[in-house]
CSV table of C-alpha atoms and ligand atoms in Angstrom, one decimal:
chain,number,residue,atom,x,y,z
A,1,UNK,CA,-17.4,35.7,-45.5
A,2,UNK,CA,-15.6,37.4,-48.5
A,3,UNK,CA,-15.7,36.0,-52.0
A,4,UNK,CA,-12.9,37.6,-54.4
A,5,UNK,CA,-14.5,37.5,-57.8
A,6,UNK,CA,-11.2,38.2,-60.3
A,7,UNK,CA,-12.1,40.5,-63.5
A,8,UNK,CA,-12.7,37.2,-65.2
A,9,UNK,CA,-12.4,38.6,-69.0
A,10,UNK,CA,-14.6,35.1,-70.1
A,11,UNK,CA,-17.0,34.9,-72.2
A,12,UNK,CA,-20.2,32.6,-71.8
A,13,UNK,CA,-20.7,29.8,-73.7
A,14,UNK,CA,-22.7,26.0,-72.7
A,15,UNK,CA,-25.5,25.0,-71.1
A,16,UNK,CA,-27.3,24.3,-67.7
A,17,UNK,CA,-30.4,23.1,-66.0
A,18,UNK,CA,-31.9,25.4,-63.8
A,19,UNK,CA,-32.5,24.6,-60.8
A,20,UNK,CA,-36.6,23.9,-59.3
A,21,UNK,CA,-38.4,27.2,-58.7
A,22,UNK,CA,-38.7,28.3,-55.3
A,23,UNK,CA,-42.4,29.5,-55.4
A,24,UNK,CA,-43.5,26.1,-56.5
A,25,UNK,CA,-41.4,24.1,-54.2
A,26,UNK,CA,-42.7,25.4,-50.9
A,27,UNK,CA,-46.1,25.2,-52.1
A,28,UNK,CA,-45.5,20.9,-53.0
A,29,UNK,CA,-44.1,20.4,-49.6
A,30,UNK,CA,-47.0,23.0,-48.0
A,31,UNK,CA,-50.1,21.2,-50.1
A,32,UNK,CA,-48.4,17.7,-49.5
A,33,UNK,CA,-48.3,18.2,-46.1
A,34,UNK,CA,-52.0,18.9,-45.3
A,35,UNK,CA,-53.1,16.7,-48.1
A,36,UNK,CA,-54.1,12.9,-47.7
A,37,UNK,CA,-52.0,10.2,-49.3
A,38,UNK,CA,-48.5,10.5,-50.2
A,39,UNK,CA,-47.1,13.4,-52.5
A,40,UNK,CA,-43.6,13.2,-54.6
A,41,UNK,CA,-41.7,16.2,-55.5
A,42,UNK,CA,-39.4,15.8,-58.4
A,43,UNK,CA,-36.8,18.6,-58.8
A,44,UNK,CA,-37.3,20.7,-55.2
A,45,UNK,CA,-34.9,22.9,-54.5
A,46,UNK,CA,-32.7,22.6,-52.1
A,47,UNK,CA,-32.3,26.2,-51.3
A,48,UNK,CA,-32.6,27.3,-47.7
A,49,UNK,CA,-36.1,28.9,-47.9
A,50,UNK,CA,-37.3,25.9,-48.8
A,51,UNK,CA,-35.6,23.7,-46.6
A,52,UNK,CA,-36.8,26.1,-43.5
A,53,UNK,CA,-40.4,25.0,-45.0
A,54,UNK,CA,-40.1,21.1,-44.8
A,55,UNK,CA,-38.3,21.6,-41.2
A,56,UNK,CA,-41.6,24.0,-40.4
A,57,UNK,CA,-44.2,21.0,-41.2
A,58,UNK,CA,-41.7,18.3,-40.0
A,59,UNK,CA,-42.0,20.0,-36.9
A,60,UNK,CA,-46.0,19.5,-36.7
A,61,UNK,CA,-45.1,15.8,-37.1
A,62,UNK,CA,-45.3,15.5,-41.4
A,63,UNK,CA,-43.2,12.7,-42.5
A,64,UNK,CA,-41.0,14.1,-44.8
A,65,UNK,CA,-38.2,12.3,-46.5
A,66,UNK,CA,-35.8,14.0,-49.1
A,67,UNK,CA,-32.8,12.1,-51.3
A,68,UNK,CA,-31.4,15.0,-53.0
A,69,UNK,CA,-34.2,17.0,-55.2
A,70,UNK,CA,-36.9,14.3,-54.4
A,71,UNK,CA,-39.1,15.0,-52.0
A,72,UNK,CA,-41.6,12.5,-50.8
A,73,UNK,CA,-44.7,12.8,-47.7
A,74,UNK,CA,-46.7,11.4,-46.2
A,75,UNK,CA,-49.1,13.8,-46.1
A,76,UNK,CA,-52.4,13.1,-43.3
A,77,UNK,CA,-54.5,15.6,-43.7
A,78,UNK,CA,-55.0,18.9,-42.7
A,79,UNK,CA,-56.0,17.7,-39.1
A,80,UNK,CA,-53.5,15.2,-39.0
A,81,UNK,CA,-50.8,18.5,-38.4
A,82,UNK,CA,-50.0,17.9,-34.6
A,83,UNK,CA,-49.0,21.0,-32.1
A,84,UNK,CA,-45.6,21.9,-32.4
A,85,UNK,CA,-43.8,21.7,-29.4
A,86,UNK,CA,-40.9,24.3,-30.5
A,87,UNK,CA,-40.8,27.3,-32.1
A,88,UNK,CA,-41.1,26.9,-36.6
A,89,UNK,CA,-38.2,28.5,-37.8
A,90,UNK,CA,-38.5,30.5,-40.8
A,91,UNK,CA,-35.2,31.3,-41.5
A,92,UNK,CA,-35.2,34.1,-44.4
A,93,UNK,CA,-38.1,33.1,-45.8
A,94,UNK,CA,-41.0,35.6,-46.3
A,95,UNK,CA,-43.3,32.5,-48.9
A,96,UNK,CA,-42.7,30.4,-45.4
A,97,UNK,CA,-44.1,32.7,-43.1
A,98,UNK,CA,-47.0,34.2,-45.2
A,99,UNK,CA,-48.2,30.8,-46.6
A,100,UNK,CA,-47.9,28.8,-43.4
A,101,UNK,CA,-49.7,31.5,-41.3
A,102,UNK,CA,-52.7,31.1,-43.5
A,103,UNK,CA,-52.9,27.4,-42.3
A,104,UNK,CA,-51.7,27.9,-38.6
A,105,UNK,CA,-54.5,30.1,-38.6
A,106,UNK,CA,-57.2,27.8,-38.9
A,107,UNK,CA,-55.5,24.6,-36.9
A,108,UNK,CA,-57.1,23.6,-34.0
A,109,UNK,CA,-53.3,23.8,-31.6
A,110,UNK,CA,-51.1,26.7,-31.0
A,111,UNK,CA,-47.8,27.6,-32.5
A,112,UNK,CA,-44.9,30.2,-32.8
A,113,UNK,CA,-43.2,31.7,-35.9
A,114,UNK,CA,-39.8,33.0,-35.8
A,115,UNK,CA,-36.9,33.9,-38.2
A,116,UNK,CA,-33.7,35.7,-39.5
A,117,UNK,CA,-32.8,39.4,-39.2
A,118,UNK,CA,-34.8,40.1,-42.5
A,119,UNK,CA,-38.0,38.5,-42.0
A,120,UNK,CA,-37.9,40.5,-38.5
A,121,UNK,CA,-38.3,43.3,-40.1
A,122,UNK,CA,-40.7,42.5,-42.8
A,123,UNK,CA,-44.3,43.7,-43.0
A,124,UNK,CA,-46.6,40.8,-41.4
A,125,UNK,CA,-49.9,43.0,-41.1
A,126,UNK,CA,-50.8,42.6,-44.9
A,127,UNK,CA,-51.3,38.6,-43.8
A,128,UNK,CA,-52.5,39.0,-40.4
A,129,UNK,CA,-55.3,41.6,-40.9
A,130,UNK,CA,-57.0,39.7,-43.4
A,131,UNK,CA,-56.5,36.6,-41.5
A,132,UNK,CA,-57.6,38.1,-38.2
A,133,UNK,CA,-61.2,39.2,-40.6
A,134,UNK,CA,-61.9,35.5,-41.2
A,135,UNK,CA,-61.4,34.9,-37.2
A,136,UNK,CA,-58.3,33.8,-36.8
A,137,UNK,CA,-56.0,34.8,-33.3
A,138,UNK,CA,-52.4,36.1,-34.1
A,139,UNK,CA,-50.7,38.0,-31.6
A,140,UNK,CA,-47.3,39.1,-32.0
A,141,UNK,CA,-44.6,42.0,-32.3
A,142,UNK,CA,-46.0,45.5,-32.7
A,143,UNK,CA,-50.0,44.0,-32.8
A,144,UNK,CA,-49.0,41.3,-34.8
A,145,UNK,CA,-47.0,43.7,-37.3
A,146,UNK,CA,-43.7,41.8,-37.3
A,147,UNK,CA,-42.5,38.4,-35.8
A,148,UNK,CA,-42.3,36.6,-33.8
A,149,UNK,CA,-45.8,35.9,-34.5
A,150,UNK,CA,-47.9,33.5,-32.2
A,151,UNK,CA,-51.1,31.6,-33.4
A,152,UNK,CA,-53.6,30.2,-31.6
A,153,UNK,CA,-55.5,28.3,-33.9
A,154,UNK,CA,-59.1,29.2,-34.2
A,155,UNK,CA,-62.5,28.2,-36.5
A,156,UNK,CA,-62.9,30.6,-39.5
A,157,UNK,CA,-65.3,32.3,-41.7
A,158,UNK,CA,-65.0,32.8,-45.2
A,159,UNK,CA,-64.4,36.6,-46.0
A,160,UNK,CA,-64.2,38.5,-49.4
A,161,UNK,CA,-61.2,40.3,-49.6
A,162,UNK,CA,-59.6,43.3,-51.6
A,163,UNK,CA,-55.7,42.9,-51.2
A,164,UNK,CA,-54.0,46.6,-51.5
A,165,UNK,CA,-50.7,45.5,-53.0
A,166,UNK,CA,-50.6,42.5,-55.8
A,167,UNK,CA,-49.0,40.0,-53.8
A,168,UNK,CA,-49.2,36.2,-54.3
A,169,UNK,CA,-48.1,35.5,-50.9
A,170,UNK,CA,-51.1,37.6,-49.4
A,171,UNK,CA,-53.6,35.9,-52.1
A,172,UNK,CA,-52.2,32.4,-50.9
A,173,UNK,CA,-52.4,32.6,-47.1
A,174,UNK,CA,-55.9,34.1,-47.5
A,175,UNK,CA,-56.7,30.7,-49.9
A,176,UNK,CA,-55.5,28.3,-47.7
A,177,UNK,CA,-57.0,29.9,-44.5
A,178,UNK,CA,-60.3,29.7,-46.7
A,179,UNK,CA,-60.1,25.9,-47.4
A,180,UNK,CA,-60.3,25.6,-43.6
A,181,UNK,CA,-63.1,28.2,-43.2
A,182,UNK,CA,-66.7,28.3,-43.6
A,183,UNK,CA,-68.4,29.4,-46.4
A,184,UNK,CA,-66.5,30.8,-49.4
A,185,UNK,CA,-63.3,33.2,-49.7
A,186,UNK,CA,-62.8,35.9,-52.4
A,187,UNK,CA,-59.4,37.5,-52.7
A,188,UNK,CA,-58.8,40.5,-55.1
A,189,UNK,CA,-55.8,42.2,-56.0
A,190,UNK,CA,-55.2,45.8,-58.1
A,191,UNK,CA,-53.0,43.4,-60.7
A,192,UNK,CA,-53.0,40.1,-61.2
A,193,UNK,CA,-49.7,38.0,-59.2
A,194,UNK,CA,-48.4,34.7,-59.7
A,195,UNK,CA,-51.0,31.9,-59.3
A,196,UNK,CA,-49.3,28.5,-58.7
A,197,UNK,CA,-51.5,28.3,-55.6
A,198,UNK,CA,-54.4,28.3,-57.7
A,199,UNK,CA,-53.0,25.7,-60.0
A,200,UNK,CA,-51.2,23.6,-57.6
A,201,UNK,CA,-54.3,23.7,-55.7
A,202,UNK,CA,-56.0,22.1,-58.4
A,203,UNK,CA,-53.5,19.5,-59.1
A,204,UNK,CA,-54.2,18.7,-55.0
A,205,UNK,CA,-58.0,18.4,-56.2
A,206,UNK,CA,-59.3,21.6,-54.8
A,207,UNK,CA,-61.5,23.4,-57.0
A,208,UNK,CA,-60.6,27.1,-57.5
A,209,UNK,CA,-62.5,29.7,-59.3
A,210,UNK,CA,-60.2,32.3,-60.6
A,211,UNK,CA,-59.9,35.5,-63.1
A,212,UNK,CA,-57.9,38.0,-64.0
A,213,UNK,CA,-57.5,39.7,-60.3
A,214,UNK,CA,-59.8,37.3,-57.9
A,215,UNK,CA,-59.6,33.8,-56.8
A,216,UNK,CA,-62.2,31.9,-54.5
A,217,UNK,CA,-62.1,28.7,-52.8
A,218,UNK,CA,-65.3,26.9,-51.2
A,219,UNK,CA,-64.1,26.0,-47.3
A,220,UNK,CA,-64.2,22.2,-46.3
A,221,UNK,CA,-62.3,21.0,-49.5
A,222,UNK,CA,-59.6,18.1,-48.7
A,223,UNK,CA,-56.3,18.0,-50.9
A,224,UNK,CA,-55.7,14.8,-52.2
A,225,UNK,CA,-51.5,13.6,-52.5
A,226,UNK,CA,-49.8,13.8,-56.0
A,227,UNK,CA,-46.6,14.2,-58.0
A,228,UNK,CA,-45.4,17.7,-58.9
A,229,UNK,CA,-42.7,18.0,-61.1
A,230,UNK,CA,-41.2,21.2,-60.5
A,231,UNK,CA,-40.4,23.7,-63.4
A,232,UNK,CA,-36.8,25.6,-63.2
A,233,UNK,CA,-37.3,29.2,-61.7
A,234,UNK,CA,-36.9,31.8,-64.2
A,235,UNK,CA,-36.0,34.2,-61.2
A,236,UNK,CA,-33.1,31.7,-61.1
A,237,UNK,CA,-32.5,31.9,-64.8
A,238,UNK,CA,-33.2,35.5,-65.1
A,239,UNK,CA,-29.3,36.0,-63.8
A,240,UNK,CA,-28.1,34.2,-66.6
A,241,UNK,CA,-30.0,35.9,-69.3
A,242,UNK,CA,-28.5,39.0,-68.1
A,243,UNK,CA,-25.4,37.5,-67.9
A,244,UNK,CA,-25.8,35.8,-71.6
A,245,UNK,CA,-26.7,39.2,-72.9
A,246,UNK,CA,-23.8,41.5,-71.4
A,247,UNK,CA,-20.9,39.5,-71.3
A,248,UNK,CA,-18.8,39.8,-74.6
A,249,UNK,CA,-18.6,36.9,-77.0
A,250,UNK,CA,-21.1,34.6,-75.3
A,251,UNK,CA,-24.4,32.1,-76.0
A,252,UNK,CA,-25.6,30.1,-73.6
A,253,UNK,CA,-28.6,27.5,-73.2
A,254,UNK,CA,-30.8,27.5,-69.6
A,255,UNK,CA,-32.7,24.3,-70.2
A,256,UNK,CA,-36.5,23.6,-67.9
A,257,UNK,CA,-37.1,26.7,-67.6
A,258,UNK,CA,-41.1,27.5,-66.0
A,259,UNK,CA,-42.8,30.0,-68.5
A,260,UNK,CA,-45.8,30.3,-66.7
A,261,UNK,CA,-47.6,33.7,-67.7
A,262,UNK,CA,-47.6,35.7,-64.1
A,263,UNK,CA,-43.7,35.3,-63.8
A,264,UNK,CA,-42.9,36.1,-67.8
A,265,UNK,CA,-42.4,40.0,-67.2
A,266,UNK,CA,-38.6,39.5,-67.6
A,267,UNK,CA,-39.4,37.8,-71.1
A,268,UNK,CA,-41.4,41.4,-72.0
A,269,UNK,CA,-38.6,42.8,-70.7
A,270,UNK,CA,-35.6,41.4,-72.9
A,271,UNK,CA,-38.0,42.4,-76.0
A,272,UNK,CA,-38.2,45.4,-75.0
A,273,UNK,CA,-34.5,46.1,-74.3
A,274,UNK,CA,-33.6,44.0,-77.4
A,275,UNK,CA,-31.7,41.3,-76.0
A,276,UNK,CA,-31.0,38.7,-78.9
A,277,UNK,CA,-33.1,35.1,-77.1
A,278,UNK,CA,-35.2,32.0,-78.2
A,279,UNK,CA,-37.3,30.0,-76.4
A,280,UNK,CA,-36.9,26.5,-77.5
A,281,UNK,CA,-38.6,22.9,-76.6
A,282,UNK,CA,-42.0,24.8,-75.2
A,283,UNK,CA,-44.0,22.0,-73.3
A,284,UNK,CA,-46.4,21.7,-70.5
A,285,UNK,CA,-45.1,19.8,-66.8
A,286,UNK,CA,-47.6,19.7,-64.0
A,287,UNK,CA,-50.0,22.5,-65.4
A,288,UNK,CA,-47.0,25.0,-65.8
A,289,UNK,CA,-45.4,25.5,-69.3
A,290,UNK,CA,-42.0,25.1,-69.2
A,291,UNK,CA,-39.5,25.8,-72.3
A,292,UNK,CA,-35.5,26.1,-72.8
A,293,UNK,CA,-34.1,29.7,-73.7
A,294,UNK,CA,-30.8,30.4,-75.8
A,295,UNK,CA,-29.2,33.8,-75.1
A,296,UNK,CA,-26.6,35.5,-76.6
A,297,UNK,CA,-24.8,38.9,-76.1
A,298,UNK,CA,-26.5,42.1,-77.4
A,299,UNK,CA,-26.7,45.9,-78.4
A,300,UNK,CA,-29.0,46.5,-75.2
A,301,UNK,CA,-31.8,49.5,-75.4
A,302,UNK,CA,-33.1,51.5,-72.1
A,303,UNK,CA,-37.0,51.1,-71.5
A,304,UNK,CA,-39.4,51.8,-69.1
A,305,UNK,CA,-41.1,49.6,-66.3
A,306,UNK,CA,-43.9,49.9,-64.2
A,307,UNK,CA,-47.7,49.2,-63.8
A,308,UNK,CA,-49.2,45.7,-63.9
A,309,UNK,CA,-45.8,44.4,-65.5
A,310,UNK,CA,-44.3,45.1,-62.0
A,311,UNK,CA,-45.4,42.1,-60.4
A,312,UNK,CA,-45.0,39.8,-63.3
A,313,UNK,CA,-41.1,40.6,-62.7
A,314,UNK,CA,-40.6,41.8,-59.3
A,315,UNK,CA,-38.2,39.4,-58.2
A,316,UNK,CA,-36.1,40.0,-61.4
A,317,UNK,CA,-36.0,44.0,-61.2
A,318,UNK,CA,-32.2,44.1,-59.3
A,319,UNK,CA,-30.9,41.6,-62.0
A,320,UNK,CA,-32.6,43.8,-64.7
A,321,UNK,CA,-31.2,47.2,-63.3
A,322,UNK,CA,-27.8,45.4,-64.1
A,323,UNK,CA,-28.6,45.2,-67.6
A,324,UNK,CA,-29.9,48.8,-67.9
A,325,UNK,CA,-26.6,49.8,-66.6
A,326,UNK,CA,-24.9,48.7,-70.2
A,327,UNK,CA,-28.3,49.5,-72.2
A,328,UNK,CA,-27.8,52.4,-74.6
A,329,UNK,CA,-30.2,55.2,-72.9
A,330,UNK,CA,-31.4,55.7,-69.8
A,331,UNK,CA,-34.6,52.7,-67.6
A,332,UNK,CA,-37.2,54.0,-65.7
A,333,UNK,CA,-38.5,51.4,-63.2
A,334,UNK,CA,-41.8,53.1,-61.2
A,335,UNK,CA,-44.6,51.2,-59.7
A,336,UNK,CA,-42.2,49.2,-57.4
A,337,UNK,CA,-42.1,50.2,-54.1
A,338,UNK,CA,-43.1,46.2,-53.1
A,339,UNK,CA,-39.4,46.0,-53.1
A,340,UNK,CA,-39.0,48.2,-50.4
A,341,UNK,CA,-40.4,45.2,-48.6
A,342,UNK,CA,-37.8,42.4,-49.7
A,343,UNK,CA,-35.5,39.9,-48.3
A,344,UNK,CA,-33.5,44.0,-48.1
A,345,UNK,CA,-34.9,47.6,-49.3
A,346,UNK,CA,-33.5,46.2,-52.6
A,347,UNK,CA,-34.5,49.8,-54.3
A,348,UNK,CA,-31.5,51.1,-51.9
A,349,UNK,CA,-29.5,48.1,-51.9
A,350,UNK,CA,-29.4,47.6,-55.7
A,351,UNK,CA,-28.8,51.8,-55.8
A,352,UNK,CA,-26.2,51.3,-53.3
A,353,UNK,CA,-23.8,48.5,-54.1
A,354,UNK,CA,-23.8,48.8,-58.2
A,355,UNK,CA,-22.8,52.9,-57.3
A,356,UNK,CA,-20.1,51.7,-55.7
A,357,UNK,CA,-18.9,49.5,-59.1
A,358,UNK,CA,-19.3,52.8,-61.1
A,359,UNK,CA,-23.1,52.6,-62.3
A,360,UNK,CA,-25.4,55.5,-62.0
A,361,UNK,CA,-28.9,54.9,-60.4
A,362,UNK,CA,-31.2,57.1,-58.6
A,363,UNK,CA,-33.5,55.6,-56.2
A,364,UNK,CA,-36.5,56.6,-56.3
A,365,UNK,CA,-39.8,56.7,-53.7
A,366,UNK,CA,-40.8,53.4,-55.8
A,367,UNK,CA,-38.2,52.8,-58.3
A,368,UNK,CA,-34.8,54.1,-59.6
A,369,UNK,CA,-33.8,55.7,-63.1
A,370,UNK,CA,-30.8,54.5,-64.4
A,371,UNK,CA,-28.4,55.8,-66.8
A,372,UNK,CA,-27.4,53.1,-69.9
A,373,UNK,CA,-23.7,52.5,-71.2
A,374,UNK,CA,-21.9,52.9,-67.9
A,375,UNK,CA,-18.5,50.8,-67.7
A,376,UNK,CA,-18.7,49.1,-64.0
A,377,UNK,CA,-14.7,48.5,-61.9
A,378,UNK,CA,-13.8,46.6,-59.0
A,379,UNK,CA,-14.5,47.2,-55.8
A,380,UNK,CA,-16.1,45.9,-52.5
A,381,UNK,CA,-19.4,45.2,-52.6
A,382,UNK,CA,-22.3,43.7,-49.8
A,383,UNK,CA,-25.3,41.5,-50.8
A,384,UNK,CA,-26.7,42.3,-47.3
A,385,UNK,CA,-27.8,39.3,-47.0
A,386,UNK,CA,-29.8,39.3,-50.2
A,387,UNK,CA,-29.3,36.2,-52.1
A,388,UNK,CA,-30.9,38.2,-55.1
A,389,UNK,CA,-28.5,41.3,-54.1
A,390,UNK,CA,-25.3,38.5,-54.4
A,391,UNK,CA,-26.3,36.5,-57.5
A,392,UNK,CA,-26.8,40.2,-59.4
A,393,UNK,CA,-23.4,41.7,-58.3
A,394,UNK,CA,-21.6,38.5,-59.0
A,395,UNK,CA,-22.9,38.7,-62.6
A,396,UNK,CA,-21.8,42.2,-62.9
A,397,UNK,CA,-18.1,41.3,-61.5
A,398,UNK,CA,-18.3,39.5,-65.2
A,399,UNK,CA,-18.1,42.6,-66.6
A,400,UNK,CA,-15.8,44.8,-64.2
A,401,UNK,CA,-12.5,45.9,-65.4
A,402,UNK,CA,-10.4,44.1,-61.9
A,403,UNK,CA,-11.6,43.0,-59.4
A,404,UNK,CA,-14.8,42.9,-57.1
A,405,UNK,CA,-14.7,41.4,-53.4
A,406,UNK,CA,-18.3,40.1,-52.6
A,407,UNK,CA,-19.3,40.6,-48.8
A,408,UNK,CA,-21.9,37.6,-47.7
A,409,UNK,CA,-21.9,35.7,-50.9
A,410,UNK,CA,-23.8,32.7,-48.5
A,411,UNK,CA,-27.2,34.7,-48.8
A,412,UNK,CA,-27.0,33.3,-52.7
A,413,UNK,CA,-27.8,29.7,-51.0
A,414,UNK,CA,-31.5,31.0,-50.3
A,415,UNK,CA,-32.7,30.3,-54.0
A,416,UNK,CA,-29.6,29.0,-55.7
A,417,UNK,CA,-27.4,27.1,-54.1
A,418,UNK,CA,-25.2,25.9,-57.0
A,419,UNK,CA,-24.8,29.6,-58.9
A,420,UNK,CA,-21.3,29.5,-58.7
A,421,UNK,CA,-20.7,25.8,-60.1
A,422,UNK,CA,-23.3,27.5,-62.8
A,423,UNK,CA,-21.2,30.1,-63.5
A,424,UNK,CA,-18.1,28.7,-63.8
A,425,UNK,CA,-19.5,25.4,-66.0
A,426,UNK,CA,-20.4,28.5,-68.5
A,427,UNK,CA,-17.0,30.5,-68.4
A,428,UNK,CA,-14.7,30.0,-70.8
U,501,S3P,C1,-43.7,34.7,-53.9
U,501,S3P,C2,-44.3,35.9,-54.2
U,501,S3P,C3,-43.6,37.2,-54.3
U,501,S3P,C4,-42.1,37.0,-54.5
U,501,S3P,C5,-41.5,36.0,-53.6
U,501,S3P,C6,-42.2,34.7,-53.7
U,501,S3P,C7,-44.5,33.5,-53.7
U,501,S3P,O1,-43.8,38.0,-53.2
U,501,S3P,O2,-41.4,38.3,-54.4
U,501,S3P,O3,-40.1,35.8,-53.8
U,501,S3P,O4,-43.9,32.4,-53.7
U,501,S3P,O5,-45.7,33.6,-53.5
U,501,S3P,P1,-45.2,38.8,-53.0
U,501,S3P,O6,-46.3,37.9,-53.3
U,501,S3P,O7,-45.2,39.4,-51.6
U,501,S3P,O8,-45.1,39.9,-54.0
């Protein structure tokens, strides 16, 4: 599919509600599912990664019912999960596989992960080795490198283990492999990453000690059912902060945004690079904070990126490389070569397709330097498949001077399935 996105000459002005955050929506359906009692989930998204999630469990016999962003199951327990007798599709979603293989691992039945293109070819080792410590049998692709992945579910040992790379979805499939284990399991990671399994987990009534970079869980814990109200994704919202602050003449409200301190980093970031904001209405929802912003257009300022700030904003770094590319003075962004690893080599794909538009980015081995105040034009551009690619060269055709034809806008459905209705409720 081809979406022609006109040289809109708009500016921004109105509000939305962004949409439930994607980290926080797999894990409801994931805790609910294993937990005992019934769980509700107000404002899940409905993207496609999290829809591949509730088909995953609903396929190890979970009662899961859904009208529109409510989610409600009936969970049974972590040994009320029944063999699946088809393959658990994945789809595009890396959160899925990760997470889920840390329960598979420790199930008493067999099972098979599979998914798109992308998840194919995305690095499963940093989840299986650790996994495969604490006992657990996962055979697949390339030793269990790459999926399709097969589990045969095994008793486990509590390990202590120090992660390599910051990653949340590591941390979590180590932490729910160790509820199911014996004995106690430490992770630790070089900087700290988002923790909503360590919260959520508590909210499920699983004690979890945590720090700056470790968290342990005692094995043999049950989760008990509850109601999560989830926050708006501020990976969701970080598109329209850009958006706010390069597109002439424009102030817009996100309302529900989650402000919850391991995903702020794009907050840091608009300081830093001077973009005019407020954060309004700051409250607390389900353990997360959660606030409204107000951003308007301004005189943008290049900066530099990189060390424990990285994964604190890693899914926002393509959207952010848009906004260095009108900033006066040149972004570094090092310390990133996670995103290498993405849904696409987004270092390359963000390098690639806003080149082509007239912006001027070097890649780098784990970033990219970009040159402020260039103007962007029309032209044909690919998300690859990226729905973070799509959403970030749609906001820049806001800015082109004619037109920009958008190769596999559908990847946007992933996270945000109702960006464009956004965008055009705020374009006047
Ligand atoms: C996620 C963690 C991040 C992020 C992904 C969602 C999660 O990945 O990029 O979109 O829900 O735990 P890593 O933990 O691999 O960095």
């Amino acid at each position: 599919m081809t979406k022609v996105l006109e040289s809109q000459k708009v500016s921004l002005k109105g509000e939305i509600a962004i949409p439930g955050d994607k980290s926080i929506s797999h894990r409801a359906v994931m805790f609910g599912s294993i937990a005992e009692g019934k769980t509700t989930v107000h404002n899940f998204l409905e993207g496609e990664d999290c829809l591949s999630t509730i088909e995953c469990f609903r396929a190890m016999g979970v009662e899961i019912n859904r009208t529109e962003d409510v989610v409600e199951i009936n969970g049974r327990g972590f040994n009320g999960l029944k063999e699946p007798s088809q393959l658990l599709d994945v789809g595009n979603s890396g959160t899925t596989t990760r997470l889920i293989l840390g329960l598979l691992a420790g199930t008493d039945f067999h099972s098979c992960l599979i998914g798109d293109d992308s998840i194919a070819k995305r690095p499963m080792a940093r989840v299986t080795v650790p996994l495969r410590l604490m006992g657990a049998k996962i055979d697949g692709r390339e030793n269990g490198q790459y999926t399709p992945l097969a589990v045969r579910g095994h008793a486990l040992k509590g390990i202590t283990y120090e992660s390599p790379v910051a990653s949340a979805q590591i941390k979590s499939a180590i932490l729910l492999a160790g509820i199911n284990a014996e004995g106690k399991t430490t992770v630790k990671e070089p900087h700290k990453s988002r923790d909503h399994t360590e919260r959520m987990l508590g909210a499920f009534g699983v004690e979890v000690e945590s720090d700056e970079t470790s968290a342990s869980v005692e094995g043999g814990q049950t989760l008990k059912g509850t109601t999560v109200n989830v926050p708006g994704d501020i990976s969701s919202a970080a598109f329209f902060l850009v958006a706010g602050a390069i597109v002439p003449n424009s102030r817009i409200r996100l309302q529900n945004v989650g402000l919850n301190p391991t995903r702020t980093g794009i907050v840091d970031v608009l300081d830093m690079m001077n973009v005019k904001y407020k954060i309004e209405a700051e409250r607390v929802e389900s353990g997360e904070p959660v606030g409204d912003f107000v951003v308007e257009t301004s005189d943008i300022k290049g900066t530099e990126i990189s060390g424990d700030l990285i994964p604190r904003l890693i899914d926002e770094i393509p959207i952010i490389a848009l906004l260095a590319t009108q900033a006066e003075g040149e972004t570094i962004i090092k310390d990133a070569a996670e995103l290498r690893v993405k849904e696409t080599d987004r270092i390359s794909t963000v390098a690639t397709e806003l080149n082509k538009l007239g912006a001027d980015i070097t890649p780098t081995e784990d970033g990219m330097i970009i040159k402020g105040g260039t103007p962007l034009h029309g032209g044909n551009i690919d998300s690859h498949g990226d729905h973070r690619i799509g959403m970030m060269l749609a906001v820049a055709s806001l800015i082109t001077s004619s037109k920009v034809e958008l190769e596999r806008p559908e990847a946007i459905s992933v996270s945000y399935p109702t960006f464009f209705e956004h965008l055009a409720k705020l374009s006047r």
